[in-house]
Short mmCIF file of C-alpha atoms in Angstrom, two decimals:
data_model
loop_
_atom_site.label_atom_id
_atom_site.label_comp_id
_atom_site.label_asym_id
_atom_site.label_seq_id
_atom_site.Cartn_x
_atom_site.Cartn_y
_atom_site.Cartn_z
CA MET A 1 95.56 102.61 80.39
CA ASN A 2 94.16 101.67 76.99
CA PRO A 3 92.16 98.37 76.97
CA VAL A 4 93.98 95.38 75.58
CA ILE A 5 91.47 92.96 74.05
CA LEU A 6 92.20 89.62 72.44
CA HIS A 7 90.06 87.64 70.09
CA VAL A 8 90.94 83.96 69.81
CA ASP A 9 89.51 82.08 66.85
CA MET A 10 90.39 78.43 66.58
CA ASN A 11 91.20 77.67 62.90
CA ASN A 12 88.81 75.37 61.02
CA PHE A 13 87.61 74.29 64.41
CA PHE A 14 85.17 71.50 63.55
CA ALA A 15 87.25 69.99 60.83
CA SER A 16 90.50 70.36 62.91
CA VAL A 17 88.94 68.73 66.00
CA SER A 18 87.54 65.83 64.05
CA CYS A 19 90.80 65.25 62.29
CA ARG A 20 92.48 64.82 65.66
CA SER A 21 90.69 61.54 65.93
CA HIS A 22 91.73 60.55 62.38
CA PRO A 23 95.47 61.31 62.01
CA GLU A 24 95.42 59.41 58.64
CA LEU A 25 93.36 62.39 57.28
CA GLN A 26 95.80 65.11 58.25
CA ASN A 27 97.01 65.82 54.71
CA LYS A 28 93.71 65.04 52.92
CA PRO A 29 90.67 67.23 52.05
CA VAL A 30 88.21 66.78 54.84
CA ALA A 31 84.61 68.09 55.31
CA ILE A 32 82.23 67.71 58.19
CA CYS A 33 78.81 66.87 56.67
CA GLY A 34 75.27 66.52 57.85
CA ASP A 35 73.40 63.19 57.61
CA ILE A 36 72.14 62.60 54.04
CA GLU A 37 69.48 60.20 55.12
CA LYS A 38 67.98 62.92 57.40
CA ARG A 39 68.31 65.33 54.43
CA HIS A 40 70.87 67.35 56.38
CA GLY A 41 73.49 66.51 53.66
CA ILE A 42 75.39 69.78 53.42
CA VAL A 43 78.89 70.80 54.22
CA LEU A 44 79.08 72.18 57.70
CA ALA A 45 82.78 72.78 57.84
CA LYS A 46 85.98 71.96 55.94
CA ASN A 47 89.75 72.09 56.30
CA ASN A 48 92.04 74.30 54.17
CA ILE A 49 92.89 71.53 51.80
CA ALA A 50 89.25 71.03 50.94
CA LYS A 51 88.73 74.84 50.73
CA ALA A 52 91.51 75.12 48.19
CA ARG A 53 89.81 72.42 46.15
CA GLY A 54 86.61 74.52 45.88
CA VAL A 55 84.56 72.94 48.73
CA LYS A 56 82.31 75.63 50.33
CA THR A 57 80.46 75.60 53.58
CA GLY A 58 76.69 75.17 52.85
CA ALA A 59 77.27 73.32 49.65
CA THR A 60 75.42 70.02 49.20
CA VAL A 61 77.50 66.81 49.57
CA GLY A 62 76.95 66.24 45.85
CA GLU A 63 78.40 69.69 44.96
CA ALA A 64 81.35 69.17 47.24
CA SER A 65 82.15 65.75 45.76
CA PHE A 66 81.95 67.29 42.26
CA PHE A 67 84.63 69.77 43.01
CA CYS A 68 86.70 67.38 45.21
CA PRO A 69 86.09 63.73 44.29
CA ASP A 70 88.49 62.46 46.93
CA LEU A 71 86.85 64.42 49.73
CA CYS A 72 86.80 62.65 53.06
CA MET A 73 83.52 63.23 54.82
CA LEU A 74 83.08 62.91 58.59
CA PRO A 75 79.86 63.32 60.61
CA PRO A 76 79.74 66.08 63.22
CA ASP A 77 80.70 65.14 66.84
CA ASN A 78 78.95 67.72 68.95
CA THR A 79 80.09 66.17 72.32
CA LEU A 80 83.74 66.37 71.17
CA TYR A 81 83.41 70.04 70.01
CA LEU A 82 81.98 71.11 73.31
CA GLU A 83 84.66 69.27 75.24
CA VAL A 84 87.44 71.00 73.24
CA SER A 85 85.71 74.33 73.51
CA GLY A 86 85.63 73.91 77.26
CA GLN A 87 89.30 72.98 77.35
CA ALA A 88 90.19 76.16 75.42
CA ARG A 89 88.16 78.27 77.81
CA ARG A 90 90.02 76.87 80.77
CA ILE A 91 93.26 78.02 79.19
CA TYR A 92 91.82 81.48 78.72
CA TYR A 93 90.74 81.68 82.35
CA ASP A 94 94.46 81.18 83.27
CA TYR A 95 94.98 84.71 82.00
CA THR A 96 91.77 86.57 82.79
CA SER A 97 88.21 86.23 84.14
CA GLN A 98 86.82 88.42 81.37
CA VAL A 99 86.15 85.81 78.70
CA GLU A 100 83.12 86.30 76.40
CA SER A 101 82.02 83.68 73.90
CA PHE A 102 81.32 84.60 70.21
CA GLY A 103 80.42 81.01 69.27
CA ILE A 104 81.84 77.63 70.22
CA ASP A 105 85.21 78.34 68.70
CA GLU A 106 85.71 82.08 69.35
CA CYS A 107 86.22 84.20 72.47
CA TRP A 108 87.14 87.69 73.42
CA LEU A 109 89.48 88.15 76.37
CA ASP A 110 90.23 91.41 78.18
CA VAL A 111 93.83 91.08 79.40
CA THR A 112 94.31 94.77 80.32
CA GLY A 113 94.84 93.92 84.00
CA SER A 114 96.89 90.84 83.26
CA GLN A 115 99.98 92.38 81.59
CA ARG A 116 102.01 92.84 84.78
CA LEU A 117 101.77 89.05 85.29
CA PHE A 118 101.98 87.73 81.81
CA GLY A 119 103.47 90.32 79.55
CA ASP A 120 101.88 92.59 76.93
CA GLY A 121 98.87 91.56 74.67
CA VAL A 122 101.02 90.08 71.92
CA THR A 123 103.00 88.00 74.41
CA ILE A 124 99.87 86.73 75.93
CA ALA A 125 98.36 86.00 72.52
CA ASP A 126 101.42 83.97 71.41
CA GLU A 127 101.39 81.97 74.71
CA ILE A 128 97.70 81.11 74.19
CA ARG A 129 98.30 80.06 70.68
CA ARG A 130 101.24 77.78 71.77
CA ARG A 131 99.17 76.17 74.47
CA ILE A 132 96.20 75.55 72.18
CA ARG A 133 98.47 74.06 69.68
CA GLU A 134 100.36 71.80 72.11
CA GLU A 135 97.57 70.91 74.57
CA LEU A 136 94.61 70.69 72.25
CA GLY A 137 96.19 69.61 69.00
CA VAL A 138 94.55 72.44 66.92
CA THR A 139 95.66 75.88 65.96
CA ALA A 140 94.22 79.41 66.68
CA SER A 141 94.60 82.93 65.23
CA VAL A 142 94.53 85.79 67.70
CA GLY A 143 93.76 89.47 67.16
CA VAL A 144 95.22 92.03 69.63
CA SER A 145 93.64 95.39 69.73
CA PHE A 146 92.15 98.16 71.83
CA ASN A 147 88.51 97.24 71.16
CA LYS A 148 86.45 94.12 70.43
CA VAL A 149 85.62 94.79 66.79
CA PHE A 150 89.25 95.35 65.79
CA ALA A 151 90.47 92.33 67.84
CA LYS A 152 87.94 90.20 65.93
CA MET A 153 89.08 91.58 62.61
CA GLY A 154 92.71 90.97 63.69
CA SER A 155 92.01 87.26 64.26
CA ASP A 156 90.62 87.15 60.68
CA TYR A 157 93.50 89.13 59.21
CA LYS A 158 96.04 86.31 59.05
CA LYS A 159 95.35 82.59 59.32
CA PRO A 160 96.25 79.98 60.47
CA ASP A 161 98.16 80.12 63.80
CA ALA A 162 99.01 83.78 63.69
CA THR A 163 98.92 86.86 66.03
CA THR A 164 97.98 90.26 64.46
CA LEU A 165 98.29 93.49 66.45
CA ILE A 166 95.95 96.37 65.51
CA THR A 167 96.57 99.56 67.30
CA GLU A 168 95.29 103.10 67.25
CA GLU A 169 98.25 104.05 65.03
CA ASN A 170 98.06 101.34 62.39
CA PHE A 171 94.37 100.42 62.04
CA ARG A 172 93.83 102.89 59.24
CA GLU A 173 96.76 101.35 57.31
CA LEU A 174 95.76 97.71 57.98
CA LEU A 175 91.99 97.80 57.80
CA TRP A 176 90.73 100.74 55.84
CA PRO A 177 91.93 99.33 52.40
CA LEU A 178 90.02 96.17 53.00
CA PRO A 179 86.62 95.61 51.32
CA VAL A 180 83.69 96.92 53.27
CA SER A 181 82.23 93.42 53.15
CA ASP A 182 85.12 92.41 55.51
CA MET A 183 83.80 94.73 58.18
CA LEU A 184 82.30 92.88 61.08
CA PHE A 185 78.46 92.83 60.88
CA VAL A 186 78.37 93.96 57.20
CA GLY A 187 76.08 91.38 55.73
CA ARG A 188 74.99 90.85 52.08
CA ALA A 189 71.98 93.24 52.37
CA THR A 190 74.03 96.02 54.03
CA TYR A 191 76.83 95.52 51.52
CA ARG A 192 74.41 95.97 48.68
CA LYS A 193 73.21 99.25 50.05
CA LEU A 194 76.76 100.56 50.70
CA HIS A 195 77.82 99.43 47.29
CA LEU A 196 75.09 101.52 45.64
CA TRP A 197 76.36 104.52 47.49
CA GLY A 198 79.86 103.87 46.26
CA ILE A 199 81.23 102.74 49.51
CA GLU A 200 83.65 99.91 48.65
CA THR A 201 86.19 99.85 51.42
CA ILE A 202 86.18 100.14 55.20
CA GLY A 203 88.02 103.46 54.71
CA ASP A 204 85.22 104.64 52.50
CA LEU A 205 82.79 103.88 55.27
CA ALA A 206 84.91 105.55 57.97
CA ARG A 207 85.36 108.71 55.94
CA ALA A 208 81.62 108.88 54.86
CA ASP A 209 79.31 111.53 56.37
CA PHE A 210 77.93 110.24 59.63
CA SER A 211 74.41 111.54 59.04
CA ALA A 212 74.35 110.10 55.49
CA ILE A 213 75.26 106.61 56.84
CA THR A 214 72.63 106.78 59.58
CA GLY A 215 70.08 107.99 57.03
CA LEU A 216 70.90 105.00 54.87
CA LEU A 217 71.19 102.27 57.51
CA GLY A 218 69.68 103.74 60.65
CA LYS A 219 71.10 102.67 64.02
CA CYS A 220 73.00 99.91 62.33
CA GLY A 221 74.77 102.44 60.14
CA ALA A 222 75.73 104.53 63.20
CA GLY A 223 77.30 101.49 64.78
CA LEU A 224 79.24 100.50 61.63
CA TRP A 225 80.59 103.99 61.20
CA GLN A 226 81.86 104.00 64.74
CA PHE A 227 83.36 100.59 64.34
CA ALA A 228 85.14 101.61 61.14
CA ASN A 229 86.65 104.66 62.98
CA GLY A 230 87.84 102.61 66.00
CA LEU A 231 85.31 104.02 68.32
CA ASP A 232 83.84 100.78 69.59
CA ARG A 233 84.05 100.72 73.43
CA THR A 234 81.86 97.59 74.15
CA PRO A 235 83.23 95.89 77.28
CA VAL A 236 84.20 92.18 77.36
CA CYS A 237 81.89 90.50 79.73
CA GLU A 238 82.91 88.31 82.71
CA GLY A 239 83.09 84.60 82.01
CA ASP A 240 79.82 83.86 84.07
CA HIS A 241 77.92 86.53 82.30
CA MET A 242 74.69 85.27 80.79
CA PRO A 243 73.52 87.12 77.67
CA ILE A 244 70.02 88.66 77.58
CA ILE A 245 67.78 86.08 75.92
CA LYS A 246 65.79 87.85 73.14
CA SER A 247 64.19 84.86 71.47
CA VAL A 248 63.79 81.14 71.90
CA GLY A 249 63.43 79.08 68.85
CA ASN A 250 64.00 75.66 67.02
CA SER A 251 63.98 74.55 63.46
CA THR A 252 64.23 71.35 61.56
CA THR A 253 64.82 70.04 58.06
CA ALA A 254 62.13 67.35 57.75
CA PRO A 255 63.29 63.81 56.78
CA ARG A 256 60.84 63.95 53.93
CA ASP A 257 58.85 66.78 52.18
CA LEU A 258 55.87 68.13 54.15
CA VAL A 259 52.95 67.63 51.75
CA THR A 260 49.88 67.83 54.06
CA GLU A 261 48.68 70.00 56.91
CA GLU A 262 49.03 66.98 59.12
CA ASP A 263 52.74 66.77 58.28
CA VAL A 264 53.23 70.32 59.24
CA TYR A 265 51.14 70.01 62.39
CA ILE A 266 53.18 67.09 63.68
CA THR A 267 56.49 68.92 62.90
CA MET A 268 55.31 72.11 64.53
CA ARG A 269 54.03 70.06 67.56
CA VAL A 270 57.62 68.81 68.23
CA LEU A 271 59.17 72.26 67.68
CA SER A 272 56.56 74.00 69.89
CA GLU A 273 57.08 71.52 72.77
CA SER A 274 60.87 72.15 72.67
CA VAL A 275 60.42 75.98 72.53
CA ALA A 276 58.03 75.90 75.50
CA ALA A 277 60.25 73.69 77.51
CA ARG A 278 63.22 75.96 76.99
CA LEU A 279 61.05 79.00 77.96
CA ARG A 280 59.98 77.30 81.14
CA ALA A 281 63.58 76.34 81.92
CA ASP A 282 64.56 79.99 81.80
CA ARG A 283 61.33 81.16 83.57
CA LEU A 284 60.31 83.14 80.53
CA CYS A 285 57.06 83.76 78.67
CA CYS A 286 56.52 85.08 75.15
CA ARG A 287 54.06 87.54 73.69
CA THR A 288 54.87 86.83 69.96
CA VAL A 289 55.14 83.63 68.00
CA GLN A 290 57.16 83.50 64.80
CA ILE A 291 57.34 80.82 62.04
CA GLU A 292 59.59 80.38 59.14
CA LEU A 293 58.73 78.06 56.21
CA ARG A 294 61.13 76.87 53.61
CA ASP A 295 59.96 75.00 50.55
CA THR A 296 61.72 72.56 48.37
CA ARG A 297 62.83 75.42 46.02
CA LEU A 298 64.57 76.99 49.14
CA SER A 299 62.20 80.01 49.16
CA VAL A 300 61.58 81.30 52.66
CA ILE A 301 58.48 82.91 54.21
CA SER A 302 58.55 84.38 57.77
CA ARG A 303 55.43 85.48 59.73
CA GLN A 304 54.62 86.34 63.29
CA GLN A 305 51.69 87.19 65.51
CA GLN A 306 50.97 88.09 69.10
CA VAL A 307 49.41 85.63 71.59
CA TYR A 308 46.50 86.71 73.77
CA TYR A 309 48.32 86.16 77.02
CA PRO A 310 51.93 85.72 77.86
CA THR A 311 52.65 81.97 77.51
CA ASN A 312 55.26 79.33 77.75
CA LEU A 313 52.86 76.47 77.09
CA SER A 314 53.34 74.23 73.96
CA ASP A 315 49.58 74.05 73.07
CA GLU A 316 49.28 77.79 72.94
CA ILE A 317 52.50 78.23 71.01
CA LEU A 318 51.48 75.55 68.61
CA SER A 319 48.01 77.14 68.15
CA ALA A 320 49.55 80.39 67.09
CA ALA A 321 52.20 78.83 64.88
CA PHE A 322 49.75 76.57 63.02
CA SER A 323 47.30 79.42 62.65
CA LEU A 324 50.10 81.49 61.03
CA PHE A 325 50.90 78.59 58.79
CA ARG A 326 47.30 78.36 57.56
CA GLN A 327 47.22 82.12 56.96
CA THR A 328 50.59 81.96 55.09
CA ARG A 329 50.16 78.84 52.94
CA ILE A 330 49.81 79.60 49.28
CA GLY A 331 48.60 76.93 47.01
CA ASP A 332 48.57 72.99 47.43
CA LEU A 333 51.30 71.67 49.56
CA ARG A 334 51.63 68.66 47.17
CA GLU A 335 52.57 71.07 44.43
CA LYS A 336 54.86 73.24 46.61
CA PRO A 337 56.00 71.02 49.64
CA LEU A 338 57.87 72.38 52.60
CA ARG A 339 61.39 71.27 53.37
CA SER A 340 61.99 72.91 56.67
CA VAL A 341 60.03 74.64 59.44
CA ALA A 342 61.07 76.94 62.32
CA VAL A 343 59.04 78.05 65.42
CA ARG A 344 60.29 80.91 67.52
CA ALA A 345 59.11 82.76 70.63
CA THR A 346 59.96 86.48 71.01
CA ALA A 347 58.86 89.49 72.92
CA LEU A 348 59.96 87.66 76.08
CA SER A 349 59.27 88.59 79.65
CA SER A 350 59.85 86.93 83.00
CA GLU A 351 57.26 84.49 84.45
CA ASP A 352 57.20 86.71 87.51
CA ASP A 353 56.07 89.86 85.66
CA GLY A 354 52.40 90.62 86.04
CA ALA A 355 50.06 90.40 83.05
CA GLN A 356 46.54 92.00 82.46
CA LEU A 357 43.86 89.45 83.04
CA SER A 358 40.86 89.27 80.75
CA LEU A 359 37.35 87.71 80.92
CA ASP A 360 37.91 86.45 77.44
CA PHE A 361 40.86 84.21 78.46
CA ASP A 362 40.49 80.86 80.25
CA MET A 363 42.93 81.31 82.96
CA CYS A 364 41.82 78.14 84.77
CA ARG A 365 42.64 76.10 81.75
CA HIS A 366 45.95 77.91 81.23
CA THR A 367 46.99 77.14 84.90
CA ARG A 368 45.98 73.47 84.65
CA MET A 369 48.03 73.06 81.45
CA GLU A 370 50.95 74.79 83.02
CA ALA A 371 50.95 72.27 85.89
CA ILE A 372 50.77 69.32 83.40
CA GLU A 373 53.59 70.59 81.31
CA ARG A 374 55.84 71.24 84.30
CA THR A 375 55.21 67.69 85.46
CA VAL A 376 56.22 66.50 81.96
CA ASP A 377 59.44 68.65 82.28
CA ILE A 378 60.28 66.80 85.51
CA LEU A 379 59.69 63.38 83.96
CA ARG A 380 61.75 64.13 80.86
CA GLY A 381 64.49 65.66 83.01
CA ARG A 382 64.83 62.43 84.98
CA PHE A 383 64.17 59.83 82.35
CA GLY A 384 64.79 61.42 78.98
CA ASP A 385 62.85 63.15 76.32
CA ARG A 386 61.06 60.11 75.07
CA ILE A 387 59.73 58.92 78.38
CA ILE A 388 56.31 60.52 77.76
CA ARG A 389 55.03 61.62 74.36
CA ARG A 390 51.77 62.76 72.86
CA ALA A 391 49.99 59.82 71.18
CA HIS A 392 49.32 61.92 68.14
CA LEU A 393 53.05 61.84 67.39
CA PHE A 394 53.13 58.12 66.96
CA THR A 395 50.92 58.53 63.85
CA ASP A 396 54.21 59.40 61.97
CA PRO A 397 57.37 58.37 63.84
CA LEU A 398 59.56 59.50 60.98
CA LEU A 399 58.50 63.06 61.15
CA SER A 400 58.18 63.21 64.94
CA GLY A 401 61.39 61.25 65.67
CA PHE A 402 63.66 64.18 66.52
CA ALA A 403 64.42 65.97 69.73
CA PRO A 404 65.28 69.65 68.99
CA LYS A 405 65.94 70.56 72.65
CA THR A 406 68.73 68.13 73.08
CA GLU A 407 69.99 67.57 69.55
CA ASN A 408 70.92 71.25 68.86
CA LEU A 409 73.91 73.23 70.22
CA ILE A 410 72.88 76.49 71.75
CA HIS A 411 75.65 79.08 71.63
CA PRO A 412 75.74 82.59 73.24
CA GLU A 413 74.28 85.42 71.31
CA PRO A 414 76.83 87.73 69.58
CA PHE A 415 77.11 91.01 71.26
CA MET A 416 75.55 92.87 68.34
CA LYS A 417 73.56 90.16 66.65
CA GLY A 418 71.47 91.25 63.74
CA SER A 419 73.26 94.43 63.01
#
């Protein structure tokens, strides 16, 4: 029996969910926007009316208002989004235990074994759409296909509130004429390379020589060629499956420009503490620390370096991150201030894995600091993130007054992230 995979994508999820609480806005252009005072003033999501008026995700609030002067702006409500996402997943579990997230508003479902109970894939998809519309007050588009990639492309094929069936017989007719940029996992850089080679449609990619595509794009090219030809056989994971954690990181847009090393140090201190706490919560250590610096002109620089010993301690992560910043910084910060900073831990391993000891490494201090930070984890877990803080952070409450561990939504990693 061929697999029957559904991909459910709730339409304009953030805007639709927020509008449920504001019925007076149902027929008006609506955008979910970040906090301007915290310099997060960009469009995070919008409804179809705002989209038709030229409002784009990622645009500044000022740009959005220029294109749509009567735009209604609402703040994000992460608690509500998570609640509705959970309600949708409970609907999916009524049909299958194989439910895999692709973000807060999208899921794959394998209903191959459910058809005797609930009907074929299209019947199940239509029933799920009806329940989401009637029970949750939002709409969804569903792709039905024989693999995950085509199911995802099916949910994008027709919106809103539609079911699209992509089969082994019709995928060439439906998908091959589409622009290659519509292919799942074809980003801007990949599209530019394919465009230079005259590959403009998904059909061009599918018909291209396999060795030429792999020579151009490497392993990623091999995967895209297989996807275009309907050869994806990636299984849908069980609902309790936890994806492999490949990196742990946090970033922030500072409430004001970072114009001194002290500004950067305070910001990196908060980020490093969050990254370290998340590593310890998952019993992980890192061997590599990465930073990303974005200046006020939105130019981005990324750097990374290995740490001497696998770590999940904030002091050691901060030391590596700030050292990278000093090596990377070009010119005076006052002339080229930073707008946002990210700290990320990669090359992860389990706490329980052995590591080579060295006479050059102060293992006693490392062990003492680990005990201290775990005690802080316990205190913060019981009484909140602000129950105990480093005195140094009080020198600039504005810069240090954010909690990246609790203020950011963490979503499951896509099954082929970074391709």
